[in-house]
XYZ file of C-alpha atoms in Angstrom:
686
model
C -0.389 0.139 0.212
C 1.306 3.277 -1.211
C 2.338 6.130 1.180
C -1.155 8.654 1.652
C 2.429 11.552 -0.459
C 2.800 8.972 -2.938
C 0.159 7.950 -5.896
C 0.268 4.502 -6.791
C 2.926 3.561 -9.570
C 0.081 2.104 -11.780
C -1.507 5.251 -12.429
C 1.793 7.661 -11.813
C 5.325 7.540 -13.559
C 7.605 9.604 -11.846
C 9.782 11.743 -13.932
C 13.380 12.041 -12.701
C 15.079 15.744 -11.874
C 17.289 15.435 -13.889
C 15.457 15.383 -16.892
C 14.107 19.332 -16.494
C 14.477 21.302 -19.451
C 15.215 24.827 -18.008
C 13.450 28.216 -20.133
C 15.750 29.733 -22.730
C 13.771 33.586 -22.162
C 16.179 35.682 -20.551
C 16.244 37.363 -17.855
C 12.916 38.080 -15.954
C 10.146 37.150 -18.068
C 7.919 39.609 -18.290
C 4.174 38.950 -19.930
C 0.643 37.761 -20.020
C -1.550 35.606 -21.640
C -2.735 37.003 -24.884
C -5.770 36.385 -26.842
C -5.595 37.857 -29.952
C -8.716 35.503 -31.515
C -10.117 38.050 -29.494
C -9.745 40.665 -31.833
C -9.676 41.286 -36.272
C -6.459 41.230 -36.945
C -5.887 44.525 -37.917
C -4.809 45.294 -34.013
C -2.501 42.909 -33.603
C 0.642 44.881 -35.020
C -0.490 47.245 -32.699
C -0.285 45.108 -30.070
C 4.079 43.764 -30.660
C 4.470 47.654 -30.776
C 2.944 47.668 -27.451
C 4.754 44.395 -25.684
C 7.978 46.547 -27.543
C 6.804 49.128 -25.061
C 6.113 47.652 -22.350
C 8.851 45.688 -22.978
C 7.617 42.032 -22.709
C 9.661 39.190 -23.415
C 6.447 35.933 -23.699
C 3.322 35.266 -23.581
C 0.586 32.384 -23.365
C -0.890 32.103 -26.724
C -3.275 29.296 -27.439
C -5.618 28.312 -23.468
C -8.897 28.653 -24.585
C -8.349 28.700 -28.865
C -10.175 24.371 -29.151
C -12.535 25.252 -30.935
C -10.863 27.333 -34.085
C -7.667 24.722 -34.030
C -9.706 21.987 -34.088
C -13.773 23.237 -35.779
C -14.703 19.182 -36.858
C -12.986 16.760 -34.750
C -9.802 16.230 -36.874
C -10.338 18.474 -38.596
C -7.648 21.313 -37.594
C -6.860 25.202 -38.557
C -4.290 26.063 -37.976
C -3.212 29.423 -39.756
C -4.625 32.059 -37.784
C -1.560 30.197 -35.260
C 0.798 30.263 -37.832
C 0.522 33.860 -38.386
C 0.711 35.062 -34.879
C 3.509 32.750 -33.592
C 4.975 34.145 -36.670
C 3.724 37.061 -35.814
C 5.694 36.474 -32.249
C 8.866 36.427 -33.724
C 9.791 39.500 -36.263
C 9.094 40.468 -32.871
C 10.884 39.347 -29.942
C 8.268 38.192 -28.231
C 8.397 34.347 -27.324
C 5.509 31.876 -26.921
C 4.429 29.751 -24.001
C 2.057 27.650 -26.610
C -0.988 25.339 -24.421
C -2.763 22.964 -25.042
C -6.313 24.759 -25.537
C -7.343 21.506 -23.232
C -8.767 23.134 -20.360
C -12.080 24.534 -22.890
C -13.227 21.634 -25.441
C -15.654 22.734 -28.336
C -19.526 22.296 -28.367
C -18.628 19.929 -31.045
C -16.828 18.027 -28.930
C -19.866 18.040 -25.441
C -22.129 16.801 -29.150
C -20.198 13.887 -30.067
C -19.140 12.342 -26.342
C -21.895 13.480 -23.528
C -20.906 11.398 -21.688
C -17.955 13.322 -20.777
C -20.019 16.302 -18.735
C -19.372 16.448 -15.541
C -21.612 14.817 -12.833
C -22.035 16.731 -8.978
C -22.499 15.933 -6.011
C -26.020 15.676 -5.846
C -25.997 14.056 -9.103
C -27.417 16.211 -12.076
C -24.630 16.837 -14.635
C -23.054 19.649 -15.560
C -23.879 21.305 -19.487
C -20.815 22.570 -21.971
C -20.950 26.428 -22.322
C -18.050 27.771 -19.792
C -14.605 26.343 -18.703
C -13.644 22.867 -17.228
C -16.768 21.053 -18.221
C -15.476 17.344 -18.666
C -15.020 14.641 -16.541
C -11.409 14.155 -16.352
C -12.005 10.070 -15.689
C -13.644 10.139 -19.414
C -12.324 8.161 -22.063
C -13.115 10.044 -24.989
C -12.473 13.914 -23.323
C -8.947 12.304 -22.062
C -8.257 10.458 -26.238
C -9.891 14.338 -27.595
C -6.806 16.825 -25.505
C -4.034 14.388 -26.770
C -4.927 14.803 -30.015
C -4.621 18.274 -30.249
C -1.784 18.515 -28.309
C 0.287 15.733 -30.977
C -1.455 18.451 -33.354
C -0.137 20.624 -32.118
C 3.587 19.715 -31.269
C 3.780 17.660 -34.241
C 2.724 21.804 -36.267
C 5.083 23.672 -34.440
C 7.770 21.570 -32.012
C 10.408 23.423 -33.943
C 9.151 27.052 -34.424
C 11.338 29.317 -33.385
C 8.847 31.839 -30.886
C 7.725 28.584 -29.023
C 10.045 28.417 -25.290
C 7.590 26.865 -23.404
C 4.457 24.750 -23.334
C 1.961 24.899 -21.223
C 0.083 22.406 -20.302
C -3.610 22.924 -19.885
C -5.225 26.122 -17.627
C -5.842 26.377 -14.082
C -6.459 22.240 -13.374
C -8.748 21.644 -11.105
C -10.356 24.940 -11.199
C -14.205 24.398 -11.620
C -13.945 20.778 -12.464
C -11.859 18.847 -9.927
C -14.585 16.264 -8.751
C -16.799 13.984 -11.335
C -19.162 12.513 -9.343
C -20.516 10.581 -12.772
C -20.067 6.228 -12.946
C -16.893 6.887 -15.285
C -15.485 8.252 -12.587
C -16.650 5.202 -10.275
C -14.939 3.120 -12.091
C -11.284 5.213 -11.581
C -11.839 5.508 -8.455
C -12.234 1.595 -7.952
C -8.776 1.424 -10.531
C -6.885 3.812 -8.074
C -8.444 2.287 -4.597
C -6.929 -1.163 -6.109
C -3.942 -0.618 -7.267
C -3.660 2.378 -3.909
C -4.179 -0.846 -2.087
C -2.642 -4.367 -3.776
C -6.550 -5.058 -4.730
C -6.782 -6.480 -1.176
C -10.034 -5.056 -0.212
C -10.057 -6.410 3.081
C -6.831 -3.572 3.756
C -9.598 -1.093 2.202
C -11.703 -1.770 4.668
C -9.474 -2.078 7.993
C -8.295 1.331 6.152
C -12.325 3.233 6.207
C -13.343 2.007 9.310
C -15.812 0.100 7.398
C -17.139 -1.417 10.491
C -18.786 1.309 11.475
C -22.271 1.826 10.428
C -22.635 -1.727 7.996
C -19.929 0.500 5.823
C -18.477 -3.330 4.637
C -17.304 -4.086 1.217
C -17.312 -7.205 0.278
C -17.560 -6.410 -3.412
C -14.769 -3.506 -5.034
C -18.543 -2.422 -7.440
C -20.151 -2.126 -4.990
C -17.528 1.573 -3.821
C -18.645 4.845 -5.317
C -17.338 7.966 -4.929
C -18.862 9.570 -1.672
C -21.533 10.951 -3.263
C -24.425 13.142 -1.333
C -26.299 10.799 1.636
C -28.784 11.123 4.423
C -26.022 11.068 6.974
C -22.309 12.154 7.507
C -19.983 9.968 4.685
C -16.871 7.928 6.184
C -14.100 10.552 7.153
C -11.600 8.192 5.086
C -14.041 7.039 2.035
C -13.681 11.517 1.598
C -10.590 11.806 2.341
C -9.215 8.486 -0.066
C -10.996 11.068 -2.977
C -9.882 14.421 -2.411
C -6.506 11.580 -2.552
C -8.020 10.667 -6.055
C -9.635 13.338 -8.008
C -6.195 15.156 -7.872
C -4.188 11.991 -8.911
C -6.468 11.666 -11.305
C -6.387 15.122 -12.871
C -2.214 14.415 -12.171
C -2.426 11.326 -14.765
C -3.792 14.452 -17.390
C -1.210 16.589 -17.179
C 1.306 13.851 -17.481
C -0.117 12.260 -20.443
C 0.104 15.615 -22.764
C 2.683 16.446 -20.791
C 4.879 13.082 -22.802
C 2.815 13.296 -26.122
C 5.016 17.454 -25.598
C 7.653 15.645 -24.959
C 7.838 13.648 -27.347
C 7.701 15.874 -30.004
C 9.907 18.508 -28.918
C 12.180 17.357 -25.773
C 14.232 20.428 -25.163
C 10.894 22.860 -24.892
C 10.033 22.240 -21.274
C 6.099 22.248 -20.022
C 3.929 24.128 -17.352
C 1.322 23.867 -16.267
C -0.555 26.890 -14.035
C -0.934 26.060 -9.739
C -3.455 27.795 -8.044
C -1.240 28.460 -4.582
C -3.769 31.137 -3.367
C -6.607 31.642 -0.399
C -9.615 30.111 -2.046
C -8.066 26.953 -3.704
C -7.728 22.966 -2.283
C -8.028 21.130 -4.566
C -4.750 19.398 -5.315
C -1.548 17.941 -4.188
C 1.073 20.617 -4.673
C 4.162 17.929 -3.360
C 2.510 15.782 -5.742
C 2.528 18.309 -8.480
C 5.572 19.691 -8.548
C 8.460 17.061 -9.417
C 6.372 15.969 -12.376
C 6.924 20.020 -14.824
C 9.791 21.475 -15.698
C 9.541 24.384 -14.157
C 6.545 25.283 -11.821
C 5.112 28.490 -11.841
C 0.910 29.581 -10.395
C -1.032 31.903 -11.190
C -2.359 34.369 -7.735
C -5.256 36.544 -7.109
C -5.773 39.329 -3.819
C -8.566 38.927 -1.974
C -10.710 41.986 -2.232
C -11.637 41.777 1.088
C -8.583 40.586 3.370
C -7.519 43.871 4.037
C -3.448 42.149 4.259
C -3.140 40.874 1.040
C -0.262 41.912 0.715
C 0.775 38.753 3.626
C -1.166 36.318 1.489
C 1.206 37.588 -1.702
C 4.250 36.633 0.396
C 2.738 33.160 1.870
C 2.326 31.719 -1.276
C 5.533 32.669 -3.241
C 6.428 31.049 -0.082
C 4.916 27.985 -0.910
C 5.359 27.901 -4.511
C 9.361 28.537 -3.945
C 8.868 25.045 -2.165
C 6.812 23.597 -4.138
C 9.790 23.995 -6.712
C 12.976 23.694 -5.412
C 13.813 27.729 -6.267
C 12.828 30.128 -8.350
C 8.977 29.963 -10.969
C 7.148 31.840 -12.933
C 4.825 34.027 -12.134
C 1.592 33.130 -15.178
C -1.009 34.769 -13.908
C -2.323 37.882 -11.872
C -3.935 41.148 -11.555
C -3.159 45.311 -13.302
C -5.964 45.986 -11.075
C -9.168 43.894 -10.460
C -11.074 40.471 -11.124
C -13.884 39.579 -12.099
C -15.487 36.492 -9.908
C -15.688 38.325 -6.161
C -18.664 39.918 -4.775
C -17.011 43.375 -4.921
C -13.971 43.416 -6.904
C -11.984 46.181 -5.899
C -9.335 48.449 -8.000
C -5.785 48.142 -6.726
C -4.809 51.403 -4.977
C -1.542 53.106 -6.499
C 1.580 51.618 -6.731
C -0.004 48.099 -5.760
C 0.758 46.587 -8.740
C 4.625 47.240 -9.223
C 4.300 46.267 -4.875
C 2.373 43.233 -5.863
C 5.202 42.580 -9.290
C 8.250 43.046 -7.095
C 7.109 41.237 -3.934
C 7.094 37.916 -6.312
C 10.070 38.287 -7.701
C 11.750 39.433 -3.990
C 10.159 35.694 -3.200
C 11.220 34.036 -5.898
C 9.495 34.546 -8.700
C 11.684 34.946 -12.028
C 8.782 35.373 -14.457
C 5.820 38.086 -13.639
C 2.723 37.404 -16.170
C -0.289 38.657 -16.024
C -4.261 37.876 -16.868
C -4.759 38.993 -19.759
C -2.252 41.447 -21.975
C -5.601 42.723 -23.666
C -9.289 43.750 -22.056
C -12.368 41.747 -23.652
C -14.837 43.342 -25.093
C -16.465 40.091 -24.607
C -17.144 36.999 -23.304
C -17.417 35.751 -18.836
C -13.731 37.584 -17.735
C -14.819 40.954 -19.929
C -14.497 43.258 -16.634
C -11.397 41.689 -15.749
C -8.875 44.012 -15.416
C -5.609 43.852 -17.950
C -2.113 45.092 -18.876
C -3.863 47.889 -21.680
C -7.241 48.030 -20.281
C -9.820 49.576 -21.712
C -8.864 52.880 -21.628
C -6.522 51.954 -23.476
C -2.423 53.552 -23.357
C -3.851 56.516 -21.188
C -4.666 54.983 -18.301
C -2.632 54.355 -14.670
C -2.294 49.811 -15.497
C -0.341 51.090 -18.517
C 1.431 53.411 -17.200
C 2.370 51.044 -14.109
C 2.136 48.180 -17.099
C 5.549 50.165 -18.109
C 7.254 50.951 -15.627
C 7.063 47.574 -14.719
C 8.529 46.158 -17.168
C 11.548 49.263 -16.842
C 11.936 47.376 -13.680
C 12.095 44.619 -14.777
C 14.463 44.200 -17.565
C 17.609 46.217 -14.261
C 16.624 42.788 -12.447
C 17.737 40.521 -15.219
C 20.546 39.895 -12.697
C 18.322 38.592 -9.835
C 17.108 35.376 -11.817
C 18.656 31.966 -10.378
C 19.031 33.355 -7.407
C 17.366 31.693 -4.128
C 16.214 32.176 -0.637
C 17.647 31.819 2.609
C 15.998 30.436 4.642
C 16.485 29.092 8.912
C 12.896 28.705 9.448
C 11.371 26.184 8.393
C 6.783 25.806 8.300
C 4.604 22.898 7.209
C 2.291 22.699 4.579
C 1.023 18.932 4.225
C -2.368 19.115 2.255
C -3.088 15.838 3.021
C -3.898 16.766 6.565
C -5.571 20.121 5.453
C -8.409 17.981 3.567
C -8.452 15.963 7.267
C -9.149 18.165 9.541
C -11.699 20.703 7.180
C -14.282 16.934 6.732
C -17.278 17.332 9.085
C -17.499 15.946 12.050
C -14.881 17.298 13.825
C -14.320 18.781 17.366
C -14.692 22.479 15.746
C -16.062 23.849 12.420
C -13.884 27.031 12.966
C -10.521 25.543 12.187
C -9.280 25.792 8.957
C -6.556 25.102 8.117
C -5.372 28.514 5.658
C -5.629 30.356 8.190
C -4.154 28.752 10.831
C -0.906 28.384 9.688
C -1.796 32.468 8.341
C -1.708 33.204 11.763
C 1.396 31.446 11.876
C 3.216 33.170 9.190
C 2.215 36.605 9.868
C 4.430 37.448 12.502
C 7.663 36.338 11.009
C 6.484 38.586 7.532
C 6.153 41.063 9.274
C 9.622 40.594 11.243
C 11.725 40.045 8.300
C 11.861 36.358 9.167
C 12.707 34.290 6.325
C 10.617 30.772 5.522
C 10.587 28.055 3.468
C 7.723 25.528 3.126
C 7.979 21.779 4.284
C 6.599 19.174 3.876
C 5.881 16.518 6.407
C 8.968 14.336 5.727
C 11.365 17.021 4.359
C 15.027 16.951 4.972
C 14.890 19.905 8.023
C 18.596 20.115 8.317
C 18.759 23.765 6.737
C 16.933 25.068 9.610
C 17.024 26.305 13.027
C 13.406 26.421 13.898
C 10.393 24.136 12.886
C 6.679 25.218 13.249
C 3.868 23.185 12.644
C 0.638 25.269 12.968
C -2.052 22.469 12.024
C -0.623 18.777 11.304
C -3.863 17.430 12.166
C -3.394 13.748 9.694
C 0.829 12.641 9.433
C 1.234 8.793 9.747
C 4.534 7.308 11.195
C 7.725 8.527 8.895
C 5.856 12.520 9.441
C 6.026 12.002 12.779
C 9.847 10.461 14.027
C 11.004 12.642 10.546
C 9.411 16.336 13.134
C 10.321 14.258 16.769
C 13.680 13.699 15.705
C 14.040 17.294 13.868
C 13.980 18.380 17.564
C 15.671 14.989 19.458
C 19.249 16.643 16.789
C 18.323 19.825 18.253
C 16.490 21.485 16.971
C 13.518 23.570 17.998
C 9.230 22.280 17.116
C 6.529 24.184 17.808
C 3.480 21.879 18.228
C -0.087 23.631 17.022
C -3.108 22.083 18.979
C -5.608 19.314 17.332
C -2.820 17.835 15.765
C -1.160 14.501 15.707
C -4.278 13.340 16.073
C -4.909 11.012 13.613
C -3.078 8.855 10.833
C -2.603 8.454 7.245
C -5.813 7.025 7.470
C -7.620 9.407 9.509
C -7.928 7.689 12.728
C -7.396 8.688 16.106
C -4.081 7.603 17.213
C -4.817 6.541 20.774
C -4.051 7.556 23.853
C -4.401 10.838 24.345
C -3.526 13.839 22.425
C -1.893 14.874 20.541
C -1.564 12.245 19.001
C 1.906 11.186 17.142
C 3.858 14.315 18.907
C 2.792 13.870 23.014
C 6.286 12.180 23.677
C 7.968 15.169 21.943
C 5.829 17.164 23.791
C 5.921 16.103 27.153
C 3.056 16.645 27.522
C -0.807 14.697 27.398
C -4.590 16.243 26.631
C -7.439 13.172 27.962
C -10.725 15.645 26.752
C -10.782 18.916 24.243
C -12.559 21.848 24.119
C -12.840 23.694 21.533
C -14.083 27.251 22.402
C -17.481 28.739 21.136
C -17.146 31.548 17.851
C -16.259 34.419 19.866
C -15.894 33.604 23.026
C -12.286 34.326 24.404
C -10.778 32.628 27.805
C -7.753 34.329 29.480
C -4.059 33.079 29.742
C -1.950 34.183 32.746
C 0.682 36.967 31.329
C -1.836 38.745 29.633
C -3.535 38.331 25.855
C -6.704 35.500 25.311
C -6.752 32.157 24.160
C -9.356 32.062 21.239
C -10.748 29.295 18.454
C -9.888 26.089 21.636
C -8.228 24.957 24.515
C -8.049 21.140 26.104
C -7.295 19.389 29.244
C -3.895 18.901 29.656
C -1.185 17.420 31.329
C 2.234 18.067 32.167
C 4.972 14.920 31.383
C 7.997 15.723 31.140
C 6.783 19.749 29.480
C 6.810 23.326 31.866
C 3.941 24.919 31.307
C 4.146 28.920 29.834
C 1.753 30.293 30.518
C -1.660 28.499 32.205
C -5.897 29.638 31.436
C -7.428 31.484 33.533
C -10.562 30.248 33.772
C -12.906 28.754 32.431
C -13.480 24.940 33.759
C -9.314 25.011 32.530
C -8.638 27.152 35.486
C -5.014 26.652 35.355
C -4.216 23.878 32.825
C -1.210 24.840 30.455
C -1.897 26.380 27.462
C 1.686 27.215 25.839
C 4.100 24.371 27.137
C 8.021 24.073 26.260
C 9.933 20.837 26.858
C 13.639 19.776 25.997
C 13.346 17.109 24.738
C 16.426 14.662 22.642
C 19.107 17.578 22.314
C 16.751 19.706 21.480
C 13.397 22.320 22.064
C 9.772 21.318 21.548
C 6.775 24.223 21.752
C 2.985 23.263 21.795
C 0.747 25.510 21.480
C -2.730 23.962 23.027
C -4.863 26.995 21.915
C -4.796 30.041 19.647
C -3.616 32.433 20.627
C -4.870 35.907 19.954
C -2.525 38.295 18.039
C -0.755 39.589 19.499
C 0.080 37.575 21.961
C 0.544 35.137 19.401
C 3.438 36.891 17.944
C 4.907 37.386 20.960
C 5.342 33.581 21.189
C 6.702 33.301 18.019
C 8.976 35.787 18.556
C 10.673 34.646 21.867
C 10.727 30.720 19.223
C 12.661 32.208 17.168
C 14.912 33.929 18.717
C 16.334 30.869 21.525
C 16.003 29.089 18.726
C 18.684 31.343 17.088
C 16.667 32.685 14.146
C 17.544 36.928 13.212
C 15.021 38.712 10.495
C 16.738 39.286 7.545
C 17.302 42.797 7.810
C 16.184 44.910 10.628
C 13.140 47.399 9.912
C 9.854 49.766 10.907
C 6.346 48.015 11.504
C 4.728 47.486 7.223
C 8.704 47.286 5.602
C 8.895 44.171 4.211
C 12.882 43.057 3.255
C 13.269 39.871 1.622
C 16.250 38.228 0.481
C 17.775 36.664 -2.212
C 20.911 34.284 -2.640
C 22.654 34.766 -5.966
C 26.162 32.694 -7.258
C 28.034 36.785 -6.137
C 25.730 38.558 -4.423
C 22.328 38.996 -2.316
C 20.087 40.908 -4.115
C 17.373 42.470 -0.813
C 14.494 43.832 -2.499
C 12.704 46.383 0.027
C 8.811 47.037 -0.037
C 7.611 49.690 1.328
C 3.559 48.213 2.855
C 2.427 51.550 4.896
C 3.006 54.549 2.776
C 4.976 56.128 4.999
C 8.263 55.328 3.602
C 12.083 53.620 5.520
C 15.136 53.403 5.676
C 16.647 50.207 5.786
C 20.710 49.375 6.657
C 22.639 47.866 3.519
C 26.388 47.029 3.504
C 28.873 48.395 2.088
C 29.346 49.110 -1.889
C 25.300 48.009 -2.272
C 23.758 49.242 -5.109
C 19.822 49.457 -5.722
C 19.142 47.700 -9.099
C 16.041 49.759 -10.204
C 17.904 52.973 -9.789
C 22.223 51.832 -10.916
C 22.439 54.534 -7.986
C 25.431 52.916 -5.034
C 23.943 52.753 -1.861
C 26.869 52.178 0.807
C 25.671 52.342 4.300
C 22.356 52.872 3.545
C 19.189 52.740 1.188
C 15.764 55.168 1.192
C 12.240 53.639 -0.356
C 10.164 55.912 -0.816
C 5.986 56.089 -0.273
C 4.961 52.866 -0.803
C 7.488 52.370 -3.561
C 10.671 48.878 -3.691
C 13.896 48.945 -3.593
C 16.300 46.150 -4.980
C 19.527 46.396 -3.153
C 22.381 44.209 -4.667
C 24.788 43.131 -1.213
C 28.362 42.062 -2.034
C 27.751 38.350 -1.404
C 27.524 37.791 2.889
C 30.426 35.386 4.137
């Protein structure tokens, strides 16, 4: 049986790291989605002129052009794409050529209505938008590989093509399909996962509960709508299957492209952002030559710059180094309840913050704002108002900035703190019938990440079973589900001298979502030196005062010390006097347990103490709200200083430093104007 991190080998063939190819576009790539099929061809020449003016070096093309490229099954019309790629090449602009498989044409669904997706309630959805296909549909797979193969054969040697763009935002709208075809595929996946052993599946799923025992594989269905709470392990395996099923489509297209064009790298755009959790990107990232991501601000987020940073750090960690920002917005999006425009300077700050956190390319959806269609109110590099606009001036300025930062390409992040992130734990935590429905994995992780960001502490994200030797401090804000290997890896890090801090309700269940018996926090009891026998989650809005000041939110539990010391305790309520935060000497290292969710100020103070004791310092001292990030190159360090306060700041830099955006020497101190960004090349620290 495969571990929860590793898909069944029968379903997914791992790609060796040595086989990865790199993007040939020099410097920091710059551009966006280009959809010229929406416009008369006389507009294309103007597009080329304006792209050159803006400093665009690469555009994604063909993403939603299936209906035009293949107007009837097996009948192709590449004339428009031929002209487009030729025009891009003449103007020195590289093409990230997409397989258009995210939006099958109407003729496909008329021929194959069985390929339409079915929701959890059994309703068949109609075509008429994008991603309205069943990921398990054989007809869809055949058609997708056919169009991908036709594109690869025609354009494998085209001088404009610098990268393949596989599909678009896998799982954005159809991560789950509950049809009978999906049920068959789910059963095949389960047979591979459990070694064709139905008894092993019954054990893993705990099917003796509620008479759910299966005597035949064909009895197993997707977790469709039912009258009561579905089996949690059934739901968890379903999430794993859905991620793997889409990944199998991606790798199948990748193989078709690689067969025709073995030297051209391939990517697909992830969606590491607040409102998407459908795919386990730790599994996806190794399958791509270049990891790329789409990121959009949430209008309701009062500190969206923190989400930009956290997303960038996570994507850099997935990539193991530099990555590409494939989509973000110049201004408002069109899919939130209220779509706000960006504030003055925010376009530039967002883009350069992504570069600071590892992006070697910046791209937008899209180049020219649409007149018609579902995304007509989505901002673009060239807005409806044309070049006489703030957005256009910002776009041109950003192009010059990125050109000035060409030497930053390939440099890496530097972090002594690792934050554990696991999609399996996220899925399991947010299943129904938990002790509290108020727990959100993303929110818990961000609550720990934010104080580090505000203090300028560099962070990597890691899997529970990752190599932790580069780090002094490992933070585990939320890891409800963890297997034995992840447990041993994390606790072994502390035992060998590291500092490990773990949040409440972590280690509670194993990889099958079975409760670890003997008391909470399950897998981590011994390493933390504590034992809880009962959980006391707090009601929405409920607070409990803590000794030494501050309040407990969301969660509490009856902790008994078994070697640890109490750092703070509850001062009221049913757990008055019970430890809320503990510290324990474990092996050569130290472990901390946060058995509650302290208010933001108290949590920040606690994390400062933890990281200071671990010997972790900020990248550079800076005023509150001034972000400082360092990328490390082969012969120099690059310090990004971003003012989010609107007040400006001065930050100490090394002697011999040069500010790259202006080209001016800034020995000793760099001054950042209100709302602006500075990027400083410093001699390599020894």
